[in-house]
Amino acid sequence: MKRITDLMNSYEEQGAMGNEAALSKEEQRRVLKGVMLRIQENTAPVRPARRWSKTRKLFAVAAAALLVTGAGVVAAERFSLGDSFAGWMGSPPQEQIEALRISGHPLDLFQTAQGVTVALQGVIGEKNTAYLLYDVQLPEGQEFPETDLYLFENQSLMPEKSGAYGYHSELMSKEGNTLHFCLCINSWKELTRQQVVFSMDTLKHYNEDTDRASVIAEGPWSFEFPLNYSDTSVKIPMKKKITPWGEDGIAINGIQVSPIAVHLECSRPVSAAMEQESLDTRQLMDLEIRLCFGDGSVIDGGDQLSSGTGSQMLNIQVNRSFRKLIDLEELVEIQIIAEEDGENRVYSVPV
């Protein structure tokens, strides 16, 4: 599998942050009531019974709530993630794929130009990160060469409430006349329910042997659609803020995690000078986030897919997504590793 990346991962902004809530309190109560009924109807788990901490019980209820909420939103029209996405994510357990499938939003939009069809399959995501899955298809009987790389010369994603955001596209897999892509989006503002415009033109392929590019089709292709998926993120309780660079430096005040990403809520002190802003951002970009699970496995920087930061005055946010799905029920610890005086220091947040 070959990947092509159009990175726009580091971004800064001085603007207003979105404040829409995903569900009202009344809706949350209705969902949780449905969750409890569904749990009672389910068969006994295959794994041995065990005691869970309050936080892990929260994860279990949150995951079940997503299943119920997602099923209510899309009804019979569920988003099929497909084998390409599962393989791209390292072939996670089917139950993790199923949870995302139910919380996702199918699009089924397509346009054809010069015989090349771009088809938007659907979106999955959480508050600040989303994945758009789309295919590029040649006419029947034609195939993409095995040894070439493919990309659009011009590709643009514009959210309705843009704020600070970044995105990049990767080729997940190729089969015959079809390329399967994933567009990863990170945003300062809440992405859920935003209307977005996604456009591209000039599809090219690059011959790795000759290092030459050829145009397959000029396009353009353009789509407008809502990000109507269900938010899959959960807030992690923190006993105290984390201050890797002392009380006068950046503080990590909150952590939000979902099956596809980790989000850090940070702040700089009032005394911070504006000329230190770029240094602050660079420090945060260098942070390593390690996710530890009950079976001893970890997700760390080696699995990273994208990283971005956004700032508004004293508030800073960090988004990280990975090439593995995050199992919220099995997550036991989040480690934040920062360099201090030439040495790495590990800050642990139990889950």
mmCIF file of N, CA, C and O in Angstrom, residues 218-310:
data_model
loop_
_atom_site.group_PDB
_atom_site.id
_atom_site.type_symbol
_atom_site.label_atom_id
_atom_site.label_comp_id
_atom_site.label_asym_id
_atom_site.label_seq_id
_atom_site.Cartn_x
_atom_site.Cartn_y
_atom_site.Cartn_z
ATOM 1 N N GLU A 218 -8.732 16.299 -15.407
ATOM 2 C CA GLU A 218 -8.643 17.673 -14.901
ATOM 3 C C GLU A 218 -9.705 17.987 -13.855
ATOM 4 O O GLU A 218 -9.491 18.798 -12.966
ATOM 5 N N GLY A 219 -10.875 17.363 -13.965
ATOM 6 C CA GLY A 219 -11.971 17.732 -13.061
ATOM 7 C C GLY A 219 -12.645 19.019 -13.511
ATOM 8 O O GLY A 219 -12.676 19.314 -14.710
ATOM 9 N N PRO A 220 -13.136 19.852 -12.593
ATOM 10 C CA PRO A 220 -13.065 19.708 -11.131
ATOM 11 C C PRO A 220 -14.188 18.825 -10.578
ATOM 12 O O PRO A 220 -15.161 18.526 -11.269
ATOM 13 N N TRP A 221 -14.039 18.463 -9.298
ATOM 14 C CA TRP A 221 -15.061 17.772 -8.537
ATOM 15 C C TRP A 221 -15.308 18.595 -7.271
ATOM 16 O O TRP A 221 -14.364 19.022 -6.608
ATOM 17 N N SER A 222 -16.575 18.822 -6.925
ATOM 18 C CA SER A 222 -16.884 19.653 -5.753
ATOM 19 C C SER A 222 -18.144 19.137 -5.063
ATOM 20 O O SER A 222 -19.125 18.788 -5.728
ATOM 21 N N PHE A 223 -18.118 19.113 -3.719
ATOM 22 C CA PHE A 223 -19.230 18.585 -2.928
ATOM 23 C C PHE A 223 -19.484 19.506 -1.731
ATOM 24 O O PHE A 223 -18.568 20.108 -1.179
ATOM 25 N N GLU A 224 -20.730 19.582 -1.331
ATOM 26 C CA GLU A 224 -21.119 20.282 -0.100
ATOM 27 C C GLU A 224 -22.014 19.353 0.698
ATOM 28 O O GLU A 224 -22.975 18.798 0.175
ATOM 29 N N PHE A 225 -21.694 19.167 1.997
ATOM 30 C CA PHE A 225 -22.420 18.192 2.808
ATOM 31 C C PHE A 225 -22.216 18.502 4.288
ATOM 32 O O PHE A 225 -21.265 19.188 4.662
ATOM 33 N N PRO A 226 -23.091 17.994 5.168
ATOM 34 C CA PRO A 226 -22.941 18.196 6.613
ATOM 35 C C PRO A 226 -22.156 17.051 7.251
ATOM 36 O O PRO A 226 -22.177 15.920 6.769
ATOM 37 N N LEU A 227 -21.474 17.343 8.345
ATOM 38 C CA LEU A 227 -20.767 16.317 9.120
ATOM 39 C C LEU A 227 -21.722 15.799 10.200
ATOM 40 O O LEU A 227 -21.564 16.068 11.389
ATOM 41 N N ASN A 228 -22.701 15.029 9.777
ATOM 42 C CA ASN A 228 -23.766 14.577 10.677
ATOM 43 C C ASN A 228 -23.455 13.234 11.337
ATOM 44 O O ASN A 228 -24.312 12.348 11.388
ATOM 45 N N TYR A 229 -22.245 13.059 11.817
ATOM 46 C CA TYR A 229 -21.920 11.854 12.570
ATOM 47 C C TYR A 229 -22.186 12.110 14.052
ATOM 48 O O TYR A 229 -22.436 13.249 14.471
ATOM 49 N N SER A 230 -22.108 11.055 14.868
ATOM 50 C CA SER A 230 -22.276 11.201 16.320
ATOM 51 C C SER A 230 -20.916 11.362 16.982
ATOM 52 O O SER A 230 -19.978 10.619 16.671
ATOM 53 N N ASP A 231 -20.787 12.320 17.885
ATOM 54 C CA ASP A 231 -19.528 12.585 18.582
ATOM 55 C C ASP A 231 -19.144 11.376 19.438
ATOM 56 O O ASP A 231 -19.924 10.919 20.271
ATOM 57 N N THR A 232 -17.930 10.849 19.238
ATOM 58 C CA THR A 232 -17.488 9.654 19.953
ATOM 59 C C THR A 232 -16.475 9.961 21.052
ATOM 60 O O THR A 232 -15.770 9.063 21.506
ATOM 61 N N SER A 233 -16.373 11.209 21.477
ATOM 62 C CA SER A 233 -15.341 11.582 22.443
ATOM 63 C C SER A 233 -15.846 11.525 23.886
ATOM 64 O O SER A 233 -17.033 11.692 24.160
ATOM 65 N N VAL A 234 -14.906 11.277 24.808
ATOM 66 C CA VAL A 234 -15.187 11.210 26.244
ATOM 67 C C VAL A 234 -14.148 12.044 26.969
ATOM 68 O O VAL A 234 -12.962 12.014 26.629
ATOM 69 N N LYS A 235 -14.562 12.798 27.988
ATOM 70 C CA LYS A 235 -13.636 13.625 28.767
ATOM 71 C C LYS A 235 -13.020 12.784 29.874
ATOM 72 O O LYS A 235 -13.715 12.053 30.572
ATOM 73 N N ILE A 236 -11.695 12.902 30.020
ATOM 74 C CA ILE A 236 -10.973 12.140 31.041
ATOM 75 C C ILE A 236 -10.825 12.995 32.304
ATOM 76 O O ILE A 236 -10.307 14.115 32.234
ATOM 77 N N PRO A 237 -11.249 12.499 33.469
ATOM 78 C CA PRO A 237 -11.064 13.273 34.705
ATOM 79 C C PRO A 237 -9.573 13.430 35.034
ATOM 80 O O PRO A 237 -8.805 12.481 34.944
ATOM 81 N N MET A 238 -9.190 14.647 35.404
ATOM 82 C CA MET A 238 -7.813 14.923 35.826
ATOM 83 C C MET A 238 -7.830 15.487 37.240
ATOM 84 O O MET A 238 -8.574 16.426 37.530
ATOM 85 N N LYS A 239 -7.008 14.899 38.117
ATOM 86 C CA LYS A 239 -6.956 15.372 39.498
ATOM 87 C C LYS A 239 -6.315 16.753 39.595
ATOM 88 O O LYS A 239 -6.677 17.559 40.446
ATOM 89 N N LYS A 240 -5.353 17.013 38.736
ATOM 90 C CA LYS A 240 -4.706 18.324 38.721
ATOM 91 C C LYS A 240 -4.115 18.563 37.336
ATOM 92 O O LYS A 240 -3.914 17.635 36.550
ATOM 93 N N LYS A 241 -3.854 19.816 37.042
ATOM 94 C CA LYS A 241 -3.287 20.153 35.744
ATOM 95 C C LYS A 241 -1.834 19.690 35.666
ATOM 96 O O LYS A 241 -1.169 19.489 36.685
ATOM 97 N N ILE A 242 -1.360 19.519 34.444
ATOM 98 C CA ILE A 242 0.017 19.100 34.204
ATOM 99 C C ILE A 242 0.814 20.306 33.718
ATOM 100 O O ILE A 242 0.410 20.977 32.771
ATOM 101 N N THR A 243 1.934 20.594 34.381
ATOM 102 C CA THR A 243 2.763 21.750 34.016
ATOM 103 C C THR A 243 4.191 21.293 33.728
ATOM 104 O O THR A 243 5.076 21.412 34.595
ATOM 105 N N PRO A 244 4.454 20.757 32.520
ATOM 106 C CA PRO A 244 5.792 20.231 32.204
ATOM 107 C C PRO A 244 6.890 21.275 32.289
ATOM 108 O O PRO A 244 8.043 20.934 32.565
ATOM 109 N N TRP A 245 6.576 22.546 32.019
ATOM 110 C CA TRP A 245 7.612 23.573 31.958
ATOM 111 C C TRP A 245 7.481 24.587 33.090
ATOM 112 O O TRP A 245 7.825 25.756 32.949
ATOM 113 N N GLY A 246 6.927 24.130 34.213
ATOM 114 C CA GLY A 246 6.807 24.983 35.387
ATOM 115 C C GLY A 246 5.513 25.785 35.393
ATOM 116 O O GLY A 246 4.767 25.831 34.410
ATOM 117 N N GLU A 247 5.241 26.440 36.524
ATOM 118 C CA GLU A 247 3.998 27.189 36.698
ATOM 119 C C GLU A 247 3.898 28.379 35.758
ATOM 120 O O GLU A 247 2.806 28.882 35.492
ATOM 121 N N ASP A 248 5.016 28.854 35.258
ATOM 122 C CA ASP A 248 5.007 30.000 34.340
ATOM 123 C C ASP A 248 4.946 29.565 32.876
ATOM 124 O O ASP A 248 4.998 30.402 31.974
ATOM 125 N N GLY A 249 4.843 28.256 32.643
ATOM 126 C CA GLY A 249 4.782 27.740 31.275
ATOM 127 C C GLY A 249 3.384 27.255 30.921
ATOM 128 O O GLY A 249 2.404 27.550 31.604
ATOM 129 N N ILE A 250 3.289 26.504 29.847
ATOM 130 C CA ILE A 250 2.003 25.968 29.392
ATOM 131 C C ILE A 250 1.508 24.917 30.375
ATOM 132 O O ILE A 250 2.281 24.099 30.875
ATOM 133 N N ALA A 251 0.197 24.923 30.643
ATOM 134 C CA ALA A 251 -0.437 23.928 31.500
ATOM 135 C C ALA A 251 -1.408 23.097 30.672
ATOM 136 O O ALA A 251 -2.121 23.632 29.815
ATOM 137 N N ILE A 252 -1.439 21.799 30.919
ATOM 138 C CA ILE A 252 -2.422 20.910 30.295
ATOM 139 C C ILE A 252 -3.554 20.739 31.295
ATOM 140 O O ILE A 252 -3.379 20.149 32.362
ATOM 141 N N ASN A 253 -4.734 21.250 30.941
ATOM 142 C CA ASN A 253 -5.849 21.318 31.887
ATOM 143 C C ASN A 253 -6.889 20.225 31.684
ATOM 144 O O ASN A 253 -7.651 19.915 32.598
ATOM 145 N N GLY A 254 -6.971 19.663 30.485
ATOM 146 C CA GLY A 254 -8.001 18.674 30.209
ATOM 147 C C GLY A 254 -7.600 17.745 29.083
ATOM 148 O O GLY A 254 -6.791 18.091 28.222
ATOM 149 N N ILE A 255 -8.162 16.531 29.103
ATOM 150 C CA ILE A 255 -7.907 15.532 28.071
ATOM 151 C C ILE A 255 -9.235 14.963 27.596
ATOM 152 O O ILE A 255 -10.099 14.610 28.407
ATOM 153 N N GLN A 256 -9.379 14.887 26.305
ATOM 154 C CA GLN A 256 -10.569 14.307 25.678
ATOM 155 C C GLN A 256 -10.084 13.212 24.732
ATOM 156 O O GLN A 256 -9.114 13.396 23.988
ATOM 157 N N VAL A 257 -10.708 12.046 24.783
ATOM 158 C CA VAL A 257 -10.269 10.929 23.945
ATOM 159 C C VAL A 257 -11.467 10.296 23.259
ATOM 160 O O VAL A 257 -12.583 10.297 23.785
ATOM 161 N N SER A 258 -11.244 9.773 22.062
ATOM 162 C CA SER A 258 -12.279 9.091 21.287
ATOM 163 C C SER A 258 -11.641 7.887 20.618
ATOM 164 O O SER A 258 -10.419 7.699 20.703
ATOM 165 N N PRO A 259 -12.397 7.060 19.922
ATOM 166 C CA PRO A 259 -11.782 5.929 19.223
ATOM 167 C C PRO A 259 -10.771 6.330 18.156
ATOM 168 O O PRO A 259 -9.951 5.509 17.750
ATOM 169 N N ILE A 260 -10.785 7.592 17.695
ATOM 170 C CA ILE A 260 -9.875 7.974 16.608
ATOM 171 C C ILE A 260 -8.867 9.056 16.981
ATOM 172 O O ILE A 260 -7.964 9.328 16.187
ATOM 173 N N ALA A 261 -8.970 9.689 18.160
ATOM 174 C CA ALA A 261 -8.080 10.816 18.437
ATOM 175 C C ALA A 261 -7.988 11.138 19.921
ATOM 176 O O ALA A 261 -8.819 10.711 20.718
ATOM 177 N N VAL A 262 -6.941 11.926 20.255
ATOM 178 C CA VAL A 262 -6.766 12.488 21.598
ATOM 179 C C VAL A 262 -6.687 13.997 21.455
ATOM 180 O O VAL A 262 -6.062 14.518 20.529
ATOM 181 N N HIS A 263 -7.328 14.704 22.381
ATOM 182 C CA HIS A 263 -7.395 16.158 22.328
ATOM 183 C C HIS A 263 -6.966 16.711 23.682
ATOM 184 O O HIS A 263 -7.526 16.346 24.723
ATOM 185 N N LEU A 264 -5.943 17.586 23.699
ATOM 186 C CA LEU A 264 -5.475 18.226 24.930
ATOM 187 C C LEU A 264 -5.954 19.671 24.984
ATOM 188 O O LEU A 264 -5.808 20.414 24.005
ATOM 189 N N GLU A 265 -6.514 20.068 26.120
ATOM 190 C CA GLU A 265 -6.901 21.455 26.347
ATOM 191 C C GLU A 265 -5.827 22.096 27.214
ATOM 192 O O GLU A 265 -5.605 21.673 28.351
ATOM 193 N N CYS A 266 -5.154 23.102 26.670
ATOM 194 C CA CYS A 266 -4.002 23.713 27.347
ATOM 195 C C CYS A 266 -4.215 25.218 27.513
ATOM 196 O O CYS A 266 -5.101 25.818 26.904
ATOM 197 N N SER A 267 -3.366 25.818 28.350
ATOM 198 C CA SER A 267 -3.422 27.275 28.532
ATOM 199 C C SER A 267 -2.032 27.791 28.858
ATOM 200 O O SER A 267 -1.193 27.072 29.409
ATOM 201 N N ARG A 268 -1.782 29.026 28.489
ATOM 202 C CA ARG A 268 -0.543 29.706 28.875
ATOM 203 C C ARG A 268 -0.899 30.786 29.896
ATOM 204 O O ARG A 268 -2.007 31.344 29.872
ATOM 205 N N PRO A 269 -0.012 31.101 30.822
ATOM 206 C CA PRO A 269 -0.325 32.095 31.858
ATOM 207 C C PRO A 269 -0.455 33.492 31.271
ATOM 208 O O PRO A 269 0.060 33.795 30.194
ATOM 209 N N VAL A 270 -1.132 34.351 32.021
ATOM 210 C CA VAL A 270 -1.327 35.730 31.571
ATOM 211 C C VAL A 270 0.011 36.427 31.365
ATOM 212 O O VAL A 270 0.158 37.276 30.478
ATOM 213 N N SER A 271 1.004 36.032 32.140
ATOM 214 C CA SER A 271 2.306 36.681 32.049
ATOM 215 C C SER A 271 3.083 36.302 30.790
ATOM 216 O O SER A 271 4.130 36.874 30.498
ATOM 217 N N ALA A 272 2.559 35.308 30.029
ATOM 218 C CA ALA A 272 3.285 34.861 28.838
ATOM 219 C C ALA A 272 3.346 35.976 27.803
ATOM 220 O O ALA A 272 2.345 36.594 27.459
ATOM 221 N N ALA A 273 4.539 36.239 27.304
ATOM 222 C CA ALA A 273 4.718 37.276 26.278
ATOM 223 C C ALA A 273 4.318 36.728 24.922
ATOM 224 O O ALA A 273 4.480 35.553 24.634
ATOM 225 N N MET A 274 3.798 37.602 24.042
ATOM 226 C CA MET A 274 3.342 37.174 22.729
ATOM 227 C C MET A 274 4.463 36.572 21.895
ATOM 228 O O MET A 274 4.254 35.680 21.089
ATOM 229 N N GLU A 275 5.699 37.052 22.092
ATOM 230 C CA GLU A 275 6.803 36.524 21.287
ATOM 231 C C GLU A 275 7.138 35.082 21.646
ATOM 232 O O GLU A 275 7.869 34.413 20.932
ATOM 233 N N GLN A 276 6.585 34.567 22.754
ATOM 234 C CA GLN A 276 6.826 33.188 23.143
ATOM 235 C C GLN A 276 5.824 32.221 22.508
ATOM 236 O O GLN A 276 5.929 31.016 22.677
ATOM 237 N N GLU A 277 4.862 32.754 21.761
ATOM 238 C CA GLU A 277 3.778 31.915 21.254
ATOM 239 C C GLU A 277 4.285 30.790 20.358
ATOM 240 O O GLU A 277 3.871 29.647 20.485
ATOM 241 N N SER A 278 5.210 31.097 19.439
ATOM 242 C CA SER A 278 5.708 30.057 18.542
ATOM 243 C C SER A 278 6.479 28.998 19.317
ATOM 244 O O SER A 278 6.426 27.812 18.992
ATOM 245 N N LEU A 279 7.211 29.406 20.344
ATOM 246 C CA LEU A 279 7.939 28.457 21.175
ATOM 247 C C LEU A 279 6.964 27.555 21.913
ATOM 248 O O LEU A 279 7.162 26.343 22.002
ATOM 249 N N ASP A 280 5.880 28.127 22.442
ATOM 250 C CA ASP A 280 4.863 27.338 23.129
ATOM 251 C C ASP A 280 4.317 26.253 22.215
ATOM 252 O O ASP A 280 4.201 25.090 22.597
ATOM 253 N N THR A 281 3.974 26.647 21.006
ATOM 254 C CA THR A 281 3.402 25.704 20.044
ATOM 255 C C THR A 281 4.401 24.603 19.722
ATOM 256 O O THR A 281 4.037 23.429 19.631
ATOM 257 N N ARG A 282 5.653 24.963 19.546
ATOM 258 C CA ARG A 282 6.678 23.975 19.214
ATOM 259 C C ARG A 282 6.835 22.971 20.353
ATOM 260 O O ARG A 282 7.015 21.774 20.131
ATOM 261 N N GLN A 283 6.761 23.444 21.593
ATOM 262 C CA GLN A 283 6.847 22.539 22.735
ATOM 263 C C GLN A 283 5.708 21.526 22.721
ATOM 264 O O GLN A 283 5.911 20.335 22.957
ATOM 265 N N LEU A 284 4.503 21.997 22.424
ATOM 266 C CA LEU A 284 3.353 21.111 22.409
ATOM 267 C C LEU A 284 3.409 20.115 21.259
ATOM 268 O O LEU A 284 2.989 18.965 21.393
ATOM 269 N N MET A 285 3.923 20.555 20.113
ATOM 270 C CA MET A 285 4.044 19.645 18.976
ATOM 271 C C MET A 285 5.030 18.526 19.276
ATOM 272 O O MET A 285 4.932 17.426 18.740
ATOM 273 N N ASP A 286 6.016 18.792 20.151
ATOM 274 C CA ASP A 286 7.029 17.793 20.491
ATOM 275 C C ASP A 286 6.579 16.831 21.589
ATOM 276 O O ASP A 286 7.279 15.853 21.882
ATOM 277 N N LEU A 287 5.434 17.092 22.218
ATOM 278 C CA LEU A 287 4.937 16.189 23.253
ATOM 279 C C LEU A 287 4.646 14.810 22.653
ATOM 280 O O LEU A 287 4.108 14.697 21.552
ATOM 281 N N GLU A 288 4.982 13.772 23.394
ATOM 282 C CA GLU A 288 4.557 12.428 22.997
ATOM 283 C C GLU A 288 3.388 12.013 23.870
ATOM 284 O O GLU A 288 3.429 12.173 25.096
ATOM 285 N N ILE A 289 2.347 11.497 23.249
ATOM 286 C CA ILE A 289 1.186 10.994 23.973
ATOM 287 C C ILE A 289 1.167 9.480 23.814
ATOM 288 O O ILE A 289 1.168 8.966 22.696
ATOM 289 N N ARG A 290 1.170 8.773 24.942
ATOM 290 C CA ARG A 290 1.165 7.312 24.918
ATOM 291 C C ARG A 290 -0.098 6.802 25.597
ATOM 292 O O ARG A 290 -0.409 7.188 26.728
ATOM 293 N N LEU A 291 -0.832 5.933 24.902
ATOM 294 C CA LEU A 291 -2.058 5.348 25.426
ATOM 295 C C LEU A 291 -1.774 3.909 25.829
ATOM 296 O O LEU A 291 -1.287 3.116 25.016
ATOM 297 N N CYS A 292 -2.061 3.570 27.087
ATOM 298 C CA CYS A 292 -1.757 2.243 27.620
ATOM 299 C C CYS A 292 -3.056 1.482 27.889
ATOM 300 O O CYS A 292 -4.008 2.044 28.452
ATOM 301 N N PHE A 293 -3.078 0.195 27.523
ATOM 302 C CA PHE A 293 -4.291 -0.604 27.615
ATOM 303 C C PHE A 293 -4.102 -1.779 28.570
ATOM 304 O O PHE A 293 -2.974 -2.163 28.908
ATOM 305 N N GLY A 294 -5.210 -2.327 29.010
ATOM 306 C CA GLY A 294 -5.200 -3.379 30.015
ATOM 307 C C GLY A 294 -4.448 -4.624 29.613
ATOM 308 O O GLY A 294 -3.950 -5.365 30.469
ATOM 309 N N ASP A 295 -4.352 -4.904 28.319
ATOM 310 C CA ASP A 295 -3.657 -6.105 27.865
ATOM 311 C C ASP A 295 -2.158 -5.885 27.671
ATOM 312 O O ASP A 295 -1.444 -6.757 27.183
ATOM 313 N N GLY A 296 -1.659 -4.694 28.059
ATOM 314 C CA GLY A 296 -0.240 -4.399 27.936
ATOM 315 C C GLY A 296 0.152 -3.709 26.642
ATOM 316 O O GLY A 296 1.302 -3.273 26.493
ATOM 317 N N SER A 297 -0.767 -3.576 25.697
ATOM 318 C CA SER A 297 -0.458 -2.911 24.431
ATOM 319 C C SER A 297 -0.467 -1.395 24.604
ATOM 320 O O SER A 297 -1.047 -0.869 25.565
ATOM 321 N N VAL A 298 0.193 -0.692 23.681
ATOM 322 C CA VAL A 298 0.249 0.766 23.727
ATOM 323 C C VAL A 298 0.036 1.344 22.335
ATOM 324 O O VAL A 298 0.274 0.683 21.320
ATOM 325 N N ILE A 299 -0.440 2.571 22.294
ATOM 326 C CA ILE A 299 -0.472 3.391 21.083
ATOM 327 C C ILE A 299 0.361 4.619 21.398
ATOM 328 O O ILE A 299 0.121 5.307 22.394
ATOM 329 N N ASP A 300 1.377 4.898 20.568
ATOM 330 C CA ASP A 300 2.273 6.011 20.858
ATOM 331 C C ASP A 300 2.641 6.767 19.592
ATOM 332 O O ASP A 300 1.970 6.630 18.559
ATOM 333 N N GLY A 301 3.720 7.536 19.667
ATOM 334 C CA GLY A 301 4.110 8.370 18.537
ATOM 335 C C GLY A 301 4.398 7.598 17.267
ATOM 336 O O GLY A 301 4.247 8.131 16.164
ATOM 337 N N GLY A 302 4.808 6.336 17.400
ATOM 338 C CA GLY A 302 5.068 5.526 16.222
ATOM 339 C C GLY A 302 3.818 5.211 15.429
ATOM 340 O O GLY A 302 3.901 4.832 14.254
ATOM 341 N N ASP A 303 2.649 5.359 16.057
ATOM 342 C CA ASP A 303 1.368 5.093 15.396
ATOM 343 C C ASP A 303 0.671 6.374 14.957
ATOM 344 O O ASP A 303 -0.463 6.336 14.482
ATOM 345 N N GLN A 304 1.339 7.517 15.108
ATOM 346 C CA GLN A 304 0.691 8.803 14.865
ATOM 347 C C GLN A 304 0.331 8.997 13.398
ATOM 348 O O GLN A 304 1.108 8.730 12.501
ATOM 349 N N LEU A 305 -0.887 9.502 13.171
ATOM 350 C CA LEU A 305 -1.355 9.824 11.830
ATOM 351 C C LEU A 305 -1.258 11.320 11.576
ATOM 352 O O LEU A 305 -0.778 11.765 10.537
ATOM 353 N N SER A 306 -1.719 12.143 12.521
ATOM 354 C CA SER A 306 -1.667 13.591 12.351
ATOM 355 C C SER A 306 -1.511 14.273 13.702
ATOM 356 O O SER A 306 -1.847 13.710 14.742
ATOM 357 N N SER A 307 -0.987 15.485 13.671
ATOM 358 C CA SER A 307 -0.821 16.281 14.881
ATOM 359 C C SER A 307 -1.053 17.740 14.530
ATOM 360 O O SER A 307 -0.567 18.227 13.508
ATOM 361 N N GLY A 308 -1.816 18.448 15.352
ATOM 362 C CA GLY A 308 -2.081 19.855 15.084
ATOM 363 C C GLY A 308 -2.288 20.633 16.355
ATOM 364 O O GLY A 308 -2.672 20.086 17.392
ATOM 365 N N THR A 309 -2.000 21.930 16.310
ATOM 366 C CA THR A 309 -2.263 22.822 17.443
ATOM 367 C C THR A 309 -3.047 24.024 16.953
ATOM 368 O O THR A 309 -2.919 24.442 15.800
ATOM 369 N N GLY A 310 -3.854 24.600 17.834
ATOM 370 C CA GLY A 310 -4.584 25.827 17.535
ATOM 371 C C GLY A 310 -4.647 26.669 18.786
ATOM 372 O O GLY A 310 -4.711 26.140 19.899
#
